[in-house]
CSV table of C-alpha atoms in Angstrom, one decimal:
chain,number,residue,atom,x,y,z
A,14,MET,CA,15.1,-27.4,-7.3
A,15,LYS,CA,13.7,-24.6,-5.1
A,16,THR,CA,11.7,-26.8,-2.8
A,17,GLU,CA,14.5,-29.3,-2.7
A,18,HIS,CA,17.4,-26.8,-1.6
A,19,SER,CA,15.0,-24.5,0.6
A,20,ASP,CA,17.2,-25.2,3.6
A,21,HIS,CA,20.2,-23.6,2.0
A,22,PHE,CA,18.5,-20.3,1.3
A,23,SER,CA,15.9,-20.1,4.2
A,24,SER,CA,17.7,-16.8,5.3
A,25,ILE,CA,20.4,-14.4,4.3
A,26,ASP,CA,22.6,-15.7,7.1
A,27,ARG,CA,21.8,-19.4,6.2
A,28,VAL,CA,22.9,-18.3,2.3
A,29,ALA,CA,26.5,-16.9,3.8
A,30,GLN,CA,26.8,-20.2,5.7
A,31,SER,CA,26.2,-22.3,2.6
A,32,PHE,CA,28.8,-20.5,0.7
A,33,ALA,CA,31.2,-20.5,3.6
A,34,SER,CA,30.8,-24.3,3.4
A,35,VAL,CA,32.5,-24.4,0.1
A,36,ASP,CA,35.1,-21.8,0.7
A,37,TYR,CA,33.2,-18.8,-0.7
A,38,ILE,CA,33.1,-15.9,1.7
A,39,ALA,CA,30.0,-13.9,0.7
A,40,SER,CA,29.6,-10.5,1.6
A,41,PRO,CA,26.3,-9.3,3.2
A,42,ALA,CA,25.3,-7.7,-0.5
A,43,ILE,CA,26.1,-10.9,-2.2
A,44,ALA,CA,24.3,-13.3,0.3
A,45,THR,CA,21.2,-11.0,-0.1
A,46,SER,CA,21.2,-10.8,-3.8
A,47,VAL,CA,21.6,-14.5,-4.1
A,48,TYR,CA,18.7,-15.3,-1.4
A,49,LEU,CA,16.5,-12.9,-3.5
A,50,GLY,CA,17.5,-14.4,-6.8
A,51,PHE,CA,16.8,-17.9,-5.5
A,52,HIS,CA,13.3,-17.1,-4.1
A,53,LEU,CA,12.3,-14.7,-6.9
A,54,GLU,CA,13.8,-17.0,-9.5
A,55,LYS,CA,15.2,-13.8,-11.2
A,56,PRO,CA,18.7,-13.9,-13.0
A,57,ILE,CA,21.7,-12.2,-11.2
A,58,LEU,CA,23.5,-9.8,-13.3
A,59,ILE,CA,26.9,-9.5,-11.5
A,60,GLU,CA,29.2,-6.6,-12.5
A,61,GLY,CA,32.6,-5.4,-11.3
A,62,PRO,CA,36.3,-5.6,-12.2
A,63,ALA,CA,37.8,-8.8,-13.1
A,64,GLY,CA,39.1,-11.2,-10.4
A,65,VAL,CA,36.7,-10.1,-7.6
A,66,GLY,CA,34.9,-13.4,-7.5
A,67,LYS,CA,32.1,-13.2,-10.2
A,68,THR,CA,32.6,-16.4,-11.9
A,69,GLU,CA,33.3,-18.0,-8.6
A,70,LEU,CA,30.1,-17.1,-7.2
A,71,ALA,CA,28.3,-19.1,-10.0
A,72,LYS,CA,30.6,-22.1,-9.5
A,73,SER,CA,30.1,-22.2,-5.7
A,74,MET,CA,26.4,-21.9,-6.2
A,75,ALA,CA,26.6,-25.1,-8.2
A,76,GLU,CA,28.6,-26.9,-5.7
A,77,ILE,CA,26.0,-26.1,-2.9
A,78,LEU,CA,23.0,-27.2,-5.1
A,79,ASP,CA,25.1,-30.4,-6.4
A,80,VAL,CA,23.8,-29.5,-9.7
A,81,PRO,CA,26.0,-29.0,-13.0
A,82,LEU,CA,27.4,-25.6,-13.9
A,83,ILE,CA,26.8,-24.9,-17.6
A,84,ARG,CA,29.0,-22.2,-18.8
A,85,MET,CA,28.6,-19.9,-21.9
A,86,GLN,CA,31.7,-17.7,-22.6
A,87,CYS,CA,30.3,-14.8,-24.5
A,88,TYR,CA,32.6,-13.1,-27.4
A,89,GLU,CA,31.9,-10.6,-30.3
A,90,GLY,CA,30.2,-12.7,-32.7
A,91,LEU,CA,28.4,-15.2,-30.8
A,92,ASP,CA,24.9,-16.0,-32.1
A,93,GLU,CA,21.9,-18.0,-31.6
A,94,SER,CA,23.4,-21.2,-33.3
A,95,LYS,CA,26.4,-21.2,-31.1
A,96,ALA,CA,24.6,-20.7,-28.1
A,97,LEU,CA,21.7,-22.8,-28.4
A,98,TYR,CA,22.2,-25.7,-31.1
A,99,GLU,CA,23.9,-26.8,-34.2
A,100,TRP,CA,23.0,-29.3,-36.7
A,101,LYS,CA,25.7,-32.0,-37.2
A,102,TYR,CA,26.3,-31.4,-41.0
A,103,GLY,CA,28.8,-34.2,-41.4
A,104,LYS,CA,26.4,-36.8,-39.9
A,105,GLN,CA,23.4,-35.7,-42.0
A,106,LEU,CA,25.8,-36.0,-45.2
A,107,LEU,CA,26.5,-39.5,-44.0
A,108,TYR,CA,22.9,-40.2,-43.4
A,109,THR,CA,22.3,-39.0,-46.8
A,110,GLN,CA,24.6,-41.3,-48.3
A,111,LEU,CA,23.0,-44.4,-46.3
A,112,LEU,CA,19.6,-43.2,-47.7
A,113,LYS,CA,20.7,-43.2,-51.3
A,114,ASP,CA,22.4,-46.6,-50.9
A,115,LYS,CA,19.3,-48.1,-49.4
A,116,LEU,CA,16.9,-46.2,-51.8
A,117,GLY,CA,16.0,-49.2,-53.8
A,118,GLU,CA,14.9,-51.2,-50.8
A,119,MET,CA,12.9,-48.3,-49.4
A,120,MET,CA,10.7,-48.1,-52.5
A,121,GLN,CA,10.4,-51.7,-52.8
A,122,GLY,CA,6.7,-52.4,-53.0
A,123,ALA,CA,5.6,-48.8,-53.0
A,124,GLN,CA,2.2,-48.6,-54.7
A,125,GLY,CA,2.4,-45.3,-56.7
A,126,LEU,CA,4.3,-41.9,-56.3
A,127,ALA,CA,2.6,-40.7,-53.2
A,128,GLU,CA,3.2,-44.0,-51.0
A,129,SER,CA,6.9,-43.6,-52.5
A,130,MET,CA,7.1,-39.9,-51.1
A,131,ASP,CA,5.6,-40.6,-47.7
A,132,ARG,CA,8.3,-43.2,-47.3
A,133,LEU,CA,10.9,-40.6,-48.1
A,134,HIS,CA,9.4,-38.1,-45.7
A,135,ALA,CA,9.4,-40.3,-42.9
A,136,HIS,CA,13.3,-40.7,-43.3
A,137,ASP,CA,13.3,-36.9,-43.9
A,138,ASP,CA,11.8,-36.3,-40.4
A,139,LEU,CA,14.7,-38.3,-38.8
A,140,PHE,CA,17.2,-36.1,-40.7
A,141,PHE,CA,16.1,-33.1,-38.5
A,142,SER,CA,15.7,-35.0,-35.2
A,143,GLU,CA,17.7,-34.5,-31.9
A,144,HIS,CA,19.9,-37.2,-33.0
A,145,PHE,CA,21.7,-34.9,-35.4
A,146,LEU,CA,21.6,-32.0,-33.0
A,147,GLU,CA,24.8,-30.5,-31.3
A,148,PRO,CA,23.7,-28.9,-28.1
A,149,ARG,CA,25.1,-25.7,-27.0
A,150,PRO,CA,25.0,-24.4,-23.5
A,151,LEU,CA,21.6,-22.8,-23.4
A,152,TYR,CA,20.1,-26.0,-24.9
A,153,GLN,CA,21.9,-28.0,-22.5
A,154,ALA,CA,20.6,-25.9,-19.6
A,155,LEU,CA,16.9,-26.3,-20.7
A,156,HIS,CA,17.4,-30.2,-20.6
A,157,GLN,CA,18.9,-30.6,-17.2
A,158,GLU,CA,16.7,-33.2,-15.2
A,159,LYS,CA,17.4,-31.5,-11.8
A,160,GLY,CA,18.3,-28.2,-12.9
A,161,CYS,CA,21.6,-26.3,-13.2
A,162,VAL,CA,23.5,-23.4,-12.8
A,163,LEU,CA,23.8,-21.4,-16.0
A,164,LEU,CA,26.7,-18.9,-16.1
A,165,ILE,CA,26.7,-16.4,-19.0
A,166,ASP,CA,30.2,-15.1,-18.6
A,167,GLU,CA,31.3,-11.8,-19.7
A,168,ILE,CA,27.9,-10.9,-21.4
A,169,ASP,CA,29.4,-7.5,-22.1
A,170,LYS,CA,31.5,-8.9,-24.9
A,171,SER,CA,28.6,-10.1,-26.9
A,172,ASP,CA,26.6,-8.0,-29.5
A,173,PRO,CA,23.5,-6.1,-28.6
A,174,GLU,CA,21.6,-8.3,-31.0
A,175,PHE,CA,22.7,-11.5,-29.0
A,176,GLU,CA,21.6,-9.7,-26.0
A,177,ALA,CA,18.1,-9.4,-27.3
A,178,PHE,CA,18.0,-13.1,-28.0
A,179,LEU,CA,19.2,-13.9,-24.8
A,180,LEU,CA,16.2,-11.8,-23.2
A,181,GLU,CA,13.6,-13.9,-25.2
A,182,VAL,CA,15.3,-17.3,-23.4
A,183,LEU,CA,15.4,-15.7,-19.8
A,184,SER,CA,11.7,-14.6,-20.1
A,185,ASP,CA,10.4,-18.0,-20.4
A,186,PHE,CA,13.1,-20.2,-20.2
A,187,GLN,CA,12.0,-21.8,-23.6
A,188,VAL,CA,13.2,-21.7,-27.4
A,189,SER,CA,11.5,-22.5,-30.4
A,190,VAL,CA,13.5,-24.9,-32.9
A,191,PRO,CA,11.9,-24.7,-36.2
A,192,GLU,CA,12.3,-28.4,-37.1
A,193,LEU,CA,11.5,-29.6,-33.5
A,194,GLY,CA,9.1,-27.2,-32.2
A,195,THR,CA,9.2,-25.5,-28.6
A,196,ILE,CA,11.5,-26.7,-26.3
A,197,LYS,CA,10.8,-25.6,-22.5
A,198,ALA,CA,13.1,-25.9,-19.7
A,199,LYS,CA,12.5,-29.3,-17.4
A,200,VAL,CA,13.6,-27.2,-14.5
A,201,LYS,CA,14.2,-23.7,-14.5
A,202,PRO,CA,18.1,-23.1,-14.3
A,203,ILE,CA,19.6,-20.5,-11.8
A,204,VAL,CA,21.2,-18.0,-13.9
A,205,PHE,CA,24.2,-15.7,-13.3
A,206,LEU,CA,25.5,-13.2,-15.8
A,207,THR,CA,28.9,-11.5,-15.4
A,208,SER,CA,30.1,-8.2,-16.7
A,209,ASN,CA,33.3,-6.4,-16.7
A,210,ASN,CA,31.7,-3.2,-17.8
A,211,THR,CA,33.4,-2.9,-21.3
A,212,ARG,CA,30.0,-1.6,-22.6
A,213,GLU,CA,26.7,-0.6,-21.0
A,214,MET,CA,24.0,-3.4,-20.8
A,215,SER,CA,20.5,-2.6,-22.1
A,216,ASP,CA,17.7,-1.4,-20.0
A,217,ALA,CA,15.6,-4.4,-20.7
A,218,LEU,CA,18.2,-6.8,-19.7
A,219,LYS,CA,18.7,-4.9,-16.3
A,220,ARG,CA,15.1,-4.8,-15.8
A,221,ARG,CA,14.9,-8.6,-16.2
A,222,CYS,CA,17.9,-9.2,-13.7
A,223,LEU,CA,18.5,-8.5,-10.0
A,224,HIS,CA,21.8,-6.3,-10.2
A,225,LEU,CA,24.8,-7.2,-8.0
A,226,HIS,CA,28.0,-5.3,-8.2
A,227,ILE,CA,31.0,-6.9,-6.6
A,228,THR,CA,33.9,-4.5,-6.0
A,229,PHE,CA,37.3,-5.1,-4.2
A,230,PRO,CA,36.6,-6.2,-0.4
A,231,GLU,CA,37.0,-4.4,2.7
A,232,PRO,CA,40.3,-5.6,4.5
A,233,ALA,CA,38.4,-7.7,7.1
A,234,LEU,CA,36.6,-9.6,4.4
A,235,GLU,CA,39.8,-10.0,2.4
A,236,ARG,CA,41.4,-11.5,5.4
A,237,ARG,CA,38.6,-14.0,5.9
A,238,ILE,CA,38.9,-15.0,2.3
A,239,LEU,CA,42.6,-15.6,2.7
A,240,GLU,CA,42.0,-17.8,5.8
A,241,ARG,CA,39.7,-19.9,3.8
A,242,ARG,CA,41.7,-20.1,0.6
A,243,VAL,CA,45.4,-20.3,2.0
A,244,PRO,CA,45.2,-22.5,5.2
A,245,GLY,CA,48.4,-22.2,6.6
A,246,LEU,CA,48.8,-18.7,6.4
A,247,SER,CA,49.8,-17.0,9.7
A,248,ASP,CA,47.8,-14.3,11.1
A,249,THR,CA,50.6,-11.9,11.1
A,250,LEU,CA,51.4,-12.1,7.3
A,251,ASN,CA,47.8,-12.3,6.7
A,252,ARG,CA,47.2,-9.0,8.2
A,253,GLU,CA,50.6,-7.4,6.5
A,254,LEU,CA,49.7,-9.0,3.1
A,255,VAL,CA,46.1,-7.7,2.9
A,256,ALA,CA,46.9,-4.4,4.1
A,257,PHE,CA,49.8,-4.0,1.5
A,258,VAL,CA,47.4,-4.8,-1.2
A,259,GLN,CA,44.8,-2.5,0.1
A,260,ALA,CA,47.4,0.3,0.0
A,261,VAL,CA,48.5,-0.7,-3.6
A,262,ARG,CA,44.9,-0.3,-4.8
A,263,GLN,CA,45.0,3.3,-3.9
A,264,LEU,CA,47.8,3.8,-6.4
A,265,ASP,CA,47.0,5.2,-9.9
A,266,LEU,CA,47.8,1.8,-11.7
A,267,LYS,CA,46.8,0.4,-15.1
A,268,LYS,CA,45.4,-2.7,-13.4
A,269,LEU,CA,44.8,-3.0,-9.6
A,270,PRO,CA,45.3,-6.1,-7.9
A,271,SER,CA,42.4,-8.5,-7.7
A,272,VAL,CA,41.3,-10.7,-4.9
A,273,SER,CA,42.4,-13.6,-7.2
A,274,GLU,CA,45.8,-12.2,-7.4
A,275,THR,CA,45.9,-11.5,-3.4
A,276,ILE,CA,45.2,-15.3,-3.1
A,277,ASP,CA,48.1,-16.2,-5.6
A,278,TRP,CA,50.5,-13.8,-3.7
A,279,ALA,CA,49.5,-15.3,-0.4
A,280,LYS,CA,50.3,-18.7,-1.6
A,281,THR,CA,53.6,-17.4,-3.3
A,282,LEU,CA,54.6,-16.2,0.1
A,283,LEU,CA,53.5,-19.2,2.0
A,284,LEU,CA,55.7,-21.4,-0.4
A,285,LEU,CA,58.5,-19.0,0.6
A,286,ASN,CA,58.1,-19.6,4.2
A,287,ALA,CA,57.6,-15.9,4.8
A,288,GLU,CA,56.5,-14.9,8.0
A,289,HIS,CA,56.5,-11.2,7.4
A,290,LEU,CA,56.8,-8.7,4.4
A,291,SER,CA,60.3,-7.4,4.0
A,292,LEU,CA,61.5,-4.9,1.2
A,293,ASP,CA,63.3,-7.5,-0.9
A,294,LEU,CA,60.5,-10.1,-0.4
A,295,VAL,CA,58.0,-7.8,-1.9
A,296,ARG,CA,59.9,-6.4,-4.7
A,297,ASP,CA,61.1,-9.9,-5.9
A,298,THR,CA,57.3,-11.0,-5.9
A,299,LEU,CA,55.4,-7.8,-7.1
A,300,ASN,CA,55.0,-9.6,-10.4
A,301,VAL,CA,52.5,-12.2,-8.8
A,302,PHE,CA,50.1,-9.5,-8.4
A,303,LEU,CA,51.0,-6.6,-10.7
A,304,LYS,CA,50.8,-7.7,-14.4
A,305,PHE,CA,52.2,-4.6,-15.9
A,306,GLU,CA,55.8,-3.3,-15.8
A,307,GLN,CA,54.5,0.3,-15.4
A,308,ASP,CA,52.6,-0.7,-12.4
A,309,ILE,CA,55.5,-2.5,-10.9
A,310,ALA,CA,57.7,0.6,-11.4
A,311,THR,CA,54.9,2.9,-9.7
A,312,ALA,CA,54.8,0.3,-6.7
A,313,ASN,CA,58.4,0.3,-6.4
A,314,GLU,CA,58.9,4.0,-6.4
A,315,GLN,CA,56.3,4.1,-3.4
A,316,MET,CA,57.6,1.0,-1.8
A,317,GLY,CA,59.1,2.4,1.5
A,318,ASN,CA,55.7,4.2,2.1
A,319,LEU,CA,53.6,1.4,1.2
A,320,LEU,CA,55.2,-1.0,3.6
A,321,GLN,CA,55.2,1.5,6.4
A,322,GLN,CA,51.5,2.0,5.7
A,323,ALA,CA,50.7,-1.7,5.6
A,324,ARG,CA,52.6,-2.5,8.9
A,325,LYS,CA,50.6,0.6,10.6
A,326,ASP,CA,47.3,-0.9,9.3
A,327,ALA,CA,48.1,-4.6,10.3
A,328,GLU,CA,49.0,-3.5,13.7
A,329,VAL,CA,45.9,-1.4,14.0
A,330,SER,CA,43.5,-4.4,12.9
A,331,HIS,CA,45.3,-6.8,15.3
A,332,ALA,CA,44.9,-4.4,18.2
A,333,SER,CA,41.2,-3.9,17.3
A,334,HIS,CA,40.7,-7.5,17.5
A,335,ALA,CA,43.0,-8.5,20.2
């Protein structure tokens, strides 16, 4: 996969261009991390608040490479069997019943106990074959003929024991299945791990990965994101909207508005045919990007100052690019 797609990753600028082609605006830090991860063949551990584009980065990578995106959502209690494979017990039970019904035919003509046992063991091997195996995300990732992007989402929600198991898989991209032997990746997957920082990751995992922290974007980058994601949004409204969201992020809120919520608000304002931010318009749509009543009340208390600051910042940014 590395050779086949090297043109997309020949330089850091080329990486940024490739992501822009699929409407993902990558900051220099993101483009650099992806460039290094691709060439060093190392997983990338992405940390940062929810909604800043961590998962979207992996999706865009799969689109650029034209390979499957295999996502494993982590949660408390996730273990090896749920991440790797499980046996189809119902199917095995049905197979057992079929063997029982055919037992007489199978044993017909067998010379002695040893030959009878050999015939039974031949069917026992089939009992624990891939035919009766239910592949989970890690197992699927190892079997992709042309490689894939493996997204291990919200790794911080899993238990430390699972994290230790994951390290073994990521070190050699192979796993041992007792009944089947060692299974090695046909093509090494490109791996992204995301974390919302609900717990600290182990030093061992951090050593294995490149670290990328994605925070809220600077105003210029957020405006570029809206240009790509919300076509039809006027330049004036784009500047005012981004300036307002940037000002809101300076407040003491329970949950700061993310980039995905900025995009949702931009789509909302476009749907309402807005050309400028007004007091009533903002108050009526605050719930699109603020998710707690307490945060909405805080923003309403500061609404005059926020709008004034947003208009001022929008004018400054426009003048600087005129």
